[in-house]
PDB file of C-alpha atoms in Angstrom:
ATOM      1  CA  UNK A   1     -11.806  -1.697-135.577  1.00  0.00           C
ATOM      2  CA  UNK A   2      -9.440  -2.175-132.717  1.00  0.00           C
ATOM      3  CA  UNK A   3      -9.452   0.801-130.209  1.00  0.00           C
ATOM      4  CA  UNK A   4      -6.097   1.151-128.209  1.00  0.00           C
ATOM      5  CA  UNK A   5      -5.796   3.666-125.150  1.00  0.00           C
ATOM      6  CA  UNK A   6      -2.460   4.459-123.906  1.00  0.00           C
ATOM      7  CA  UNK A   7      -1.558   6.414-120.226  1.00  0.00           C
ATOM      8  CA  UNK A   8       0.173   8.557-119.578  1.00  0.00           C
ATOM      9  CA  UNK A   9       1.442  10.687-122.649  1.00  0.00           C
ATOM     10  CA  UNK A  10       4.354  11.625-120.840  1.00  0.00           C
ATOM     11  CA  UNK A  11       6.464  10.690-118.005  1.00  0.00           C
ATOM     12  CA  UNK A  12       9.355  12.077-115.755  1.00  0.00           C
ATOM     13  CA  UNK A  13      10.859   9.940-113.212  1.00  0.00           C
ATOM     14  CA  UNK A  14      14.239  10.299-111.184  1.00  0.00           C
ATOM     15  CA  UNK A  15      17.009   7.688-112.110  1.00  0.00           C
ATOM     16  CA  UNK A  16      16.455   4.657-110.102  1.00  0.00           C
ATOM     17  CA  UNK A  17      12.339   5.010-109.543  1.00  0.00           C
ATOM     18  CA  UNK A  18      10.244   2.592-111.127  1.00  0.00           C
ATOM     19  CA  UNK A  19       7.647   3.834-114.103  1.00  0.00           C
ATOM     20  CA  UNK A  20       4.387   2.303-115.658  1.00  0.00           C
ATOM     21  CA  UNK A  21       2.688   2.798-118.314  1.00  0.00           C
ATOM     22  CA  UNK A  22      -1.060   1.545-119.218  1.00  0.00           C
ATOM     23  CA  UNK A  23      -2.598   0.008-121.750  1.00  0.00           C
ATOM     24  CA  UNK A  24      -6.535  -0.435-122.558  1.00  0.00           C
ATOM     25  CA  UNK A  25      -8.251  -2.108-125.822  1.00  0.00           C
ATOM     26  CA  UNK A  26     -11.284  -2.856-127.065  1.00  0.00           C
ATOM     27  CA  UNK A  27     -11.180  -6.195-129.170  1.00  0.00           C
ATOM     28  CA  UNK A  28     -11.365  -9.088-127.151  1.00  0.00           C
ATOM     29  CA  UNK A  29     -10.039 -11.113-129.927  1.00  0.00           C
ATOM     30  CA  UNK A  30      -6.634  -9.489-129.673  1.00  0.00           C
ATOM     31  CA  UNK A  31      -4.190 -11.607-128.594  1.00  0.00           C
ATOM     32  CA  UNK A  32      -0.785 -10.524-128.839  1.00  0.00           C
ATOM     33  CA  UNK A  33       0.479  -7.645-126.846  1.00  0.00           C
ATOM     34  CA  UNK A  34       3.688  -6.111-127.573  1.00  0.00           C
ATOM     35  CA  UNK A  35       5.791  -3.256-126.275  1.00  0.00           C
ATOM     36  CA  UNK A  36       8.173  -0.854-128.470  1.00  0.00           C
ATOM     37  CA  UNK A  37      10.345   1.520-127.459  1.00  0.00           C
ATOM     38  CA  UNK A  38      11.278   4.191-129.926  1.00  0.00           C
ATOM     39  CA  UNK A  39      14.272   6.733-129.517  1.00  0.00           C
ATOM     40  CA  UNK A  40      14.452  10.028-131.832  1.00  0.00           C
ATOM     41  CA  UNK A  41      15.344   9.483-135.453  1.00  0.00           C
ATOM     42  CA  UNK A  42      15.031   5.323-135.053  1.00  0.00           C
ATOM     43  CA  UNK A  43      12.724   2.875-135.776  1.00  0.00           C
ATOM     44  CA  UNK A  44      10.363   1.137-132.865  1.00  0.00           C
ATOM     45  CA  UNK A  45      11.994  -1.545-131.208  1.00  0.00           C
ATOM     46  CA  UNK A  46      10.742  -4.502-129.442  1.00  0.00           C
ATOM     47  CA  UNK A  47      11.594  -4.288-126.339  1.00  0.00           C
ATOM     48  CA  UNK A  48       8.824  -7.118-124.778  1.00  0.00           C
ATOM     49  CA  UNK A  49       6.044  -8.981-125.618  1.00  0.00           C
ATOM     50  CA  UNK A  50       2.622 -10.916-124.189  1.00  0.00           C
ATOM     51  CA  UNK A  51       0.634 -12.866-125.134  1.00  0.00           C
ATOM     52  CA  UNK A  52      -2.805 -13.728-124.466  1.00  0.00           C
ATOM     53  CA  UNK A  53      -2.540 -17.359-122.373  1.00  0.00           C
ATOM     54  CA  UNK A  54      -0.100 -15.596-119.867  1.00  0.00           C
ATOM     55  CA  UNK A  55      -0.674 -12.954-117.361  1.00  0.00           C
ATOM     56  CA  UNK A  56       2.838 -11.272-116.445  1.00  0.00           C
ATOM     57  CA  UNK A  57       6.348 -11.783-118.245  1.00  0.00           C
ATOM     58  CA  UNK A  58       9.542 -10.103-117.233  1.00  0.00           C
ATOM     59  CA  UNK A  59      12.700  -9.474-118.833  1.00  0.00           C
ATOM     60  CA  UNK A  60      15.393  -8.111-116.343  1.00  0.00           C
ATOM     61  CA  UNK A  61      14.116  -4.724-115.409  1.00  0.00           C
ATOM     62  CA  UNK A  62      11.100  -5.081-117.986  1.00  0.00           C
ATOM     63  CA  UNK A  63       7.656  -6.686-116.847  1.00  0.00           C
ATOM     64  CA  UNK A  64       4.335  -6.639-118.799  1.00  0.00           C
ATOM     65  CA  UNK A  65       0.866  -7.730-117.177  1.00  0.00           C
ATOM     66  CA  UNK A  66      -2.324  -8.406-119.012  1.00  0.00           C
ATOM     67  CA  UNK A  67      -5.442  -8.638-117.516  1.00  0.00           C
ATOM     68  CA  UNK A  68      -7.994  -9.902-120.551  1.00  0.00           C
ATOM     69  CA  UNK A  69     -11.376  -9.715-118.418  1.00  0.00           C
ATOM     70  CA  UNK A  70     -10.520  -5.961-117.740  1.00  0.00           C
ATOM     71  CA  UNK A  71      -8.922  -6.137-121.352  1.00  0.00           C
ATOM     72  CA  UNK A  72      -5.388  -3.546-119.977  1.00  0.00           C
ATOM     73  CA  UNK A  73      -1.725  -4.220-120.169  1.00  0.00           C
ATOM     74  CA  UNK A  74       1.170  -2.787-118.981  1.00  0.00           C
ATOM     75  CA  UNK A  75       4.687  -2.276-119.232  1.00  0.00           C
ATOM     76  CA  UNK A  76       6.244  -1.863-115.514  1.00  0.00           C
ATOM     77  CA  UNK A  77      10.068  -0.544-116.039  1.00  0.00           C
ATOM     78  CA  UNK A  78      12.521  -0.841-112.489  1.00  0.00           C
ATOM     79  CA  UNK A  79      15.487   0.866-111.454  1.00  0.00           C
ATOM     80  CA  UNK A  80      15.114   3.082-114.328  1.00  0.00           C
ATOM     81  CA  UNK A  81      18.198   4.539-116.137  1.00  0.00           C
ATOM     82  CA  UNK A  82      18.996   7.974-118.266  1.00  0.00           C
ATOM     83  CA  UNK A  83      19.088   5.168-121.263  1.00  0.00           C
ATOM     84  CA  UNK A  84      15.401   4.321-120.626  1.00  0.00           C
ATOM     85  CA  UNK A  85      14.521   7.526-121.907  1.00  0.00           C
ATOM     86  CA  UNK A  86      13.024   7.185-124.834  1.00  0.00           C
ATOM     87  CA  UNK A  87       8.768   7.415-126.411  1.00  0.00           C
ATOM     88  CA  UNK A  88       7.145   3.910-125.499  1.00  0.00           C
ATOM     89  CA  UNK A  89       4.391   2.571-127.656  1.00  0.00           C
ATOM     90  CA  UNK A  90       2.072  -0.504-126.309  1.00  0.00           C
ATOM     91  CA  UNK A  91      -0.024  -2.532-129.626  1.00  0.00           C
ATOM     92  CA  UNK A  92      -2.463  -4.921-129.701  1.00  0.00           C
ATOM     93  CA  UNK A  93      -3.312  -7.250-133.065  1.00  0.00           C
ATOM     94  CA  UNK A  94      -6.201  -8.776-134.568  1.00  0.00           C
ATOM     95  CA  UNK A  95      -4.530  -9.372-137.990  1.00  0.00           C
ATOM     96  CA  UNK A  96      -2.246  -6.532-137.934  1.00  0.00           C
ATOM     97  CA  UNK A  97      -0.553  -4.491-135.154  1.00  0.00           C
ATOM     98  CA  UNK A  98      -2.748  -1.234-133.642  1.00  0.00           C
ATOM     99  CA  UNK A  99      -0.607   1.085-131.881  1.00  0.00           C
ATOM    100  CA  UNK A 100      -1.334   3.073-128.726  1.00  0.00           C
ATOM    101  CA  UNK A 101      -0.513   7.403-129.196  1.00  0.00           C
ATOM    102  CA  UNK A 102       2.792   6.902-127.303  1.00  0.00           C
ATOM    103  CA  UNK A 103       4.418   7.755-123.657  1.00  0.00           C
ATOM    104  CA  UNK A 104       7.193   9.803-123.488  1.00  0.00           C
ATOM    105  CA  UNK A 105       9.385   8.646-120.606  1.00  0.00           C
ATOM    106  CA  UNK A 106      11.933  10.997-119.372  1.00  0.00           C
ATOM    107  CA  UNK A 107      14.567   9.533-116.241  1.00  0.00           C
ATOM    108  CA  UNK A 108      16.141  12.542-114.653  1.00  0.00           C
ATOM    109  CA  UNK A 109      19.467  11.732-113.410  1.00  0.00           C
TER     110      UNK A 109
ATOM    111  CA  UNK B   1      22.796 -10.339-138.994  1.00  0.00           C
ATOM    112  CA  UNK B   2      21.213  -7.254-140.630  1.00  0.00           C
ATOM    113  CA  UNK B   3      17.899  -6.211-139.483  1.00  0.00           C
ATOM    114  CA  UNK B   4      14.997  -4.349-141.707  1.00  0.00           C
ATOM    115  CA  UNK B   5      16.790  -2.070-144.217  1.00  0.00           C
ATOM    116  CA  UNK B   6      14.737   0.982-145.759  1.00  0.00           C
ATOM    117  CA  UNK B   7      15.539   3.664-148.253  1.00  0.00           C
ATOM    118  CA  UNK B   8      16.574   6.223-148.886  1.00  0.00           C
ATOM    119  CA  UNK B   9      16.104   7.773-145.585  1.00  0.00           C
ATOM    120  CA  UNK B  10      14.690  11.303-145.761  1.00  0.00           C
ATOM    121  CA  UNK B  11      12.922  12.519-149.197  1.00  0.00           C
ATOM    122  CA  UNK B  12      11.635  15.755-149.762  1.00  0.00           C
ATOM    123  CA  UNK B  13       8.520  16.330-152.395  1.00  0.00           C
ATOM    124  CA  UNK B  14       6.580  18.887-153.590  1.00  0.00           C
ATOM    125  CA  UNK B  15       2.605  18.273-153.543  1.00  0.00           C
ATOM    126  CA  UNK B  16       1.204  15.582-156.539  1.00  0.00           C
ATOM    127  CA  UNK B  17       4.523  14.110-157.332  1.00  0.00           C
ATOM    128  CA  UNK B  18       4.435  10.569-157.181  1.00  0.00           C
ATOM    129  CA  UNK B  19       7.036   8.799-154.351  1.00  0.00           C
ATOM    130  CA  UNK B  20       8.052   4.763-153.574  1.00  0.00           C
ATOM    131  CA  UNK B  21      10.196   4.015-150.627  1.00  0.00           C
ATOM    132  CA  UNK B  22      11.728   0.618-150.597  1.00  0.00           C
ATOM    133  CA  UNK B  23      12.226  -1.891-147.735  1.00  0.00           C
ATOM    134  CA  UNK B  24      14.825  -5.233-147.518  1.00  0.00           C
ATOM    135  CA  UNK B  25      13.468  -7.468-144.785  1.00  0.00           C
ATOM    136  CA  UNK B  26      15.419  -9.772-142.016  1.00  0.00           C
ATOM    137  CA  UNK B  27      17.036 -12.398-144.146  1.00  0.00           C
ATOM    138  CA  UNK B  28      14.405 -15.701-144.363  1.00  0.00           C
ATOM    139  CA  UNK B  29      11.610 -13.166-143.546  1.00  0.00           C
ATOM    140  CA  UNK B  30       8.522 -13.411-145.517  1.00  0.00           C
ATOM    141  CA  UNK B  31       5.965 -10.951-144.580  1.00  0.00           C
ATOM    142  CA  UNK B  32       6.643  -6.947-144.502  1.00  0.00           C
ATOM    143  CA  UNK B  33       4.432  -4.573-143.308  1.00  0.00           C
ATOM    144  CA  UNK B  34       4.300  -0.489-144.350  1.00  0.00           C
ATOM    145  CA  UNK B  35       3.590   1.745-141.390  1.00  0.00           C
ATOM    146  CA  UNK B  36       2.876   5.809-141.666  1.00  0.00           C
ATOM    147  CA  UNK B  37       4.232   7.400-138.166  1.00  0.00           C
ATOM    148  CA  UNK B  38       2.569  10.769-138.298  1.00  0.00           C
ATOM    149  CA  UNK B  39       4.962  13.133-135.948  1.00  0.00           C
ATOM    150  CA  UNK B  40       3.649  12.279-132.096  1.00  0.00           C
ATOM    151  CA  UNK B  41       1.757   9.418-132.917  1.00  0.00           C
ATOM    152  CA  UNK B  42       1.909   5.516-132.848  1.00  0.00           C
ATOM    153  CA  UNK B  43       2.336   3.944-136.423  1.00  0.00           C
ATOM    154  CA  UNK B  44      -1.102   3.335-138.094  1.00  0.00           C
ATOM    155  CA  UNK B  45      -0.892   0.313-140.877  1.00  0.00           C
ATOM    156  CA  UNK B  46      -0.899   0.720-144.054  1.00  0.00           C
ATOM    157  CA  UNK B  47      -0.750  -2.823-145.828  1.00  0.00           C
ATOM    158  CA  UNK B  48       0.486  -6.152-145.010  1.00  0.00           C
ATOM    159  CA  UNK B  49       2.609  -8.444-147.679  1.00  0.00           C
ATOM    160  CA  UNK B  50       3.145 -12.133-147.634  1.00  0.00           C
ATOM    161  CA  UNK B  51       4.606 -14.326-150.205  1.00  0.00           C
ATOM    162  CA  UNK B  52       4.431 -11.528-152.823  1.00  0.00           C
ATOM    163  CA  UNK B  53       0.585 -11.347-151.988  1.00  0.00           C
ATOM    164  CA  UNK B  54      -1.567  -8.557-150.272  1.00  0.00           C
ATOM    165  CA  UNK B  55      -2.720  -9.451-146.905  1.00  0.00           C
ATOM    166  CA  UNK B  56      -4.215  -6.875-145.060  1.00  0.00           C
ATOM    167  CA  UNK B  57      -5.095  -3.155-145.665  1.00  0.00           C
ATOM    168  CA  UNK B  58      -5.472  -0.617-143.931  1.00  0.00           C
ATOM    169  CA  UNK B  59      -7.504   2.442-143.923  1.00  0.00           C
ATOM    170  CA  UNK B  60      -5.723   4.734-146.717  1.00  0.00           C
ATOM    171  CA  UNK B  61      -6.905   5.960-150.254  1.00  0.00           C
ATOM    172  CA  UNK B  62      -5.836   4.324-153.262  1.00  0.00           C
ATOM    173  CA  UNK B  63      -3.194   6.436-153.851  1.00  0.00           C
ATOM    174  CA  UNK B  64      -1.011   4.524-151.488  1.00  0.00           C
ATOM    175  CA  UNK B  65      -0.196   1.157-153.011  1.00  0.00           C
ATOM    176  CA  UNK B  66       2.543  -1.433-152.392  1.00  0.00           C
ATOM    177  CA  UNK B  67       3.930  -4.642-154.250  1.00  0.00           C
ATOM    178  CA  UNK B  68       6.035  -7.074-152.559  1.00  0.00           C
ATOM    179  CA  UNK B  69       8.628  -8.885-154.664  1.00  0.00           C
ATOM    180  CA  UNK B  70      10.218 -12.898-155.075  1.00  0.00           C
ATOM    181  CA  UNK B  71      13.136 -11.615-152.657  1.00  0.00           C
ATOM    182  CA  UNK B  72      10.331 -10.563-150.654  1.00  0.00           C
ATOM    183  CA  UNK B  73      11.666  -7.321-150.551  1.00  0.00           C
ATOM    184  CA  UNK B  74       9.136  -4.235-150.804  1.00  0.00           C
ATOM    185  CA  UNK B  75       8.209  -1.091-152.305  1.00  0.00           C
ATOM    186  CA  UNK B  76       5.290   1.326-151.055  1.00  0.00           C
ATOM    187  CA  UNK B  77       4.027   3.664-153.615  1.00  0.00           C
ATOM    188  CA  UNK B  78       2.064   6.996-152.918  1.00  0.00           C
ATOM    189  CA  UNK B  79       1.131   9.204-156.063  1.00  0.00           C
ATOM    190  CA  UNK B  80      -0.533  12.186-155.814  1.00  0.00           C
ATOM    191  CA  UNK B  81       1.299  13.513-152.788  1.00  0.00           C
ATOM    192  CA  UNK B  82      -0.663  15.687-150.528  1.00  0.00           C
ATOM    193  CA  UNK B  83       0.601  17.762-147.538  1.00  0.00           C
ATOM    194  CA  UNK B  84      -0.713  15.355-144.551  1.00  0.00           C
ATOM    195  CA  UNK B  85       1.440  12.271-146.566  1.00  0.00           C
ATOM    196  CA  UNK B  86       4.213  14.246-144.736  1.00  0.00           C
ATOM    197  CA  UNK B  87       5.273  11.187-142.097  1.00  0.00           C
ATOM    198  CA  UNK B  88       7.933   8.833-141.014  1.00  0.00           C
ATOM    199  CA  UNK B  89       7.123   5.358-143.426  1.00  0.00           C
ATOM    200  CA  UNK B  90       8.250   2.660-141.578  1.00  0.00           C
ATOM    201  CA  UNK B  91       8.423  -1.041-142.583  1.00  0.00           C
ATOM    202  CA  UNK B  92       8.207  -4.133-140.815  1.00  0.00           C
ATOM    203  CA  UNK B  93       9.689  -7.678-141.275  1.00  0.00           C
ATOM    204  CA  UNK B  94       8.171 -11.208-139.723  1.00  0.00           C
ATOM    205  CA  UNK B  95       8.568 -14.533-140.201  1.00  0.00           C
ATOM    206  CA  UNK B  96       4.702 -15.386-140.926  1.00  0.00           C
ATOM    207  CA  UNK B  97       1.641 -14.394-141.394  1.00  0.00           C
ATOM    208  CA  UNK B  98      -0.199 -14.706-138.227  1.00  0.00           C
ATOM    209  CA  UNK B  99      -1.120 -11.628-136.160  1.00  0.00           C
ATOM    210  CA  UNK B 100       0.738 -12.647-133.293  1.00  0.00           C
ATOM    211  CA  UNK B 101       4.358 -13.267-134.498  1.00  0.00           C
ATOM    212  CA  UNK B 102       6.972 -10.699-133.743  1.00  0.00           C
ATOM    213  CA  UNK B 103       7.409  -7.796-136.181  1.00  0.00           C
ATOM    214  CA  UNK B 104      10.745  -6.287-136.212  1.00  0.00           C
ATOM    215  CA  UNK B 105      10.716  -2.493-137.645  1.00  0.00           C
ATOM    216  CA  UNK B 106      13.384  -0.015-139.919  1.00  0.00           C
ATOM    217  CA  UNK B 107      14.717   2.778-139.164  1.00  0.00           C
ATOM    218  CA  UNK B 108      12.081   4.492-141.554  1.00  0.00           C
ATOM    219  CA  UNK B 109      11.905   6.896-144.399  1.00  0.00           C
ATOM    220  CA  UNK B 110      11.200  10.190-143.855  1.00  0.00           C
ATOM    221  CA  UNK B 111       8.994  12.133-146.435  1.00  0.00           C
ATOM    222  CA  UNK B 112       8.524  15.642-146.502  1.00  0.00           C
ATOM    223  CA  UNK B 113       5.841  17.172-148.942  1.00  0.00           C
ATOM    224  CA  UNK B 114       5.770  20.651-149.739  1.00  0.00           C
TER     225      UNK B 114
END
């Protein structure tokens, strides 16, 4: 099945720095590419999504690339805020959504 | 608009009792999903649910089973309860079938077996 490699497992950056997180997979017949973000005691929550006929997509402070040959993604957060702390989870589906182990992101004011 | 509803929200069990969590999705939402979120890892599927038929399974044992029904809401089932069923069940609403549309998540059910 679908193999999904997520880096790094946690993350500290100072308020206002930019983060990234990365993405690899192994099924080159995934293609949809979403990004959760998941704060304690909640639910995941989409927060952006790609998919697989577009390389880059941004939302505000939010961008997501995709690179199928090399078959990574990832989830590039600017000017990052205390709110943006939270555990991010990339996923990739053939069928059914297979989630990456998680980053925990961590803005230090 | 209310988003994916779920309950009840923590349950506490003691090993082989029997347990079924329930799930509303989004209103005009047909397909619902069932998610186990072990504590520091990413949800791993459990099954899949479209108009009131199974759609895709995951890799659990037949204890765990699901029904979805003509509201399209949904109930997971898990008899037999073993220690490492401990997790946070979440569920998952979207509007079809296909792989890539947008699932929209709970807030999840915790269950705690002892």
């Amino acid at each position: 099945g679908e193999n999904v490699e997520q880096h790094p497992s946690t993350l500290s950056v100072q308020e206002g720095d930019s983060a990234v997180i990365k993405c690899t997979y192994s099924d080159s017949a995934s293609n949809y590419f979403p990004w959760y973000k998941q704060e304690l005691g909640k639910g995941p929550q989409l927060i952006i999504d790609i998919r697989s006929n577009v390389g880059e997509k941004k939302d505000q402070r939010i961008a997501v690339t995709l690179n199928k040959t090399a078959k990574h993604f990832s989830l590039h957060i600017t000017e990052t805020q205390p709110e943006d702390s939270a555990v991010y989870f990339c996923a990739t589906t053939v069928g059914q959504l297979t989630f990456g182990k998680g980053t925990k992101l961590s803005v230090i004011p | 608009d209310a988003g994916v509803t779920q309950s009840p929200t923590h349950l506490i069990k003691t090993r082989g009792q029997h347990v079924t969590l329930r799930c509303s999705p989004i209103s005009g939402h047909k397909s619902v999903s069932w998610y186990q979120q072990v504590l520091g890892q990413g949800p791993q599927f459990i099954f899949q649910y479209y108009e009131k038929e199974e759609r895709g399974r995951g890799n659990f044992p037949d204890r765990f089973s699901a029904r979805q029904f003509p509201n399209y809401s949904s109930e997971l089932n898990v008899n037999a309860l073993l220690l490492g069923d401990s997790a946070l069940y979440l569920c998952a609403s979207s509007s079809g079938l296909a792989g890539n549309n947008e699932q929209f998540f709970g807030p999840g059910t915790r269950l705690t077996v002892l």
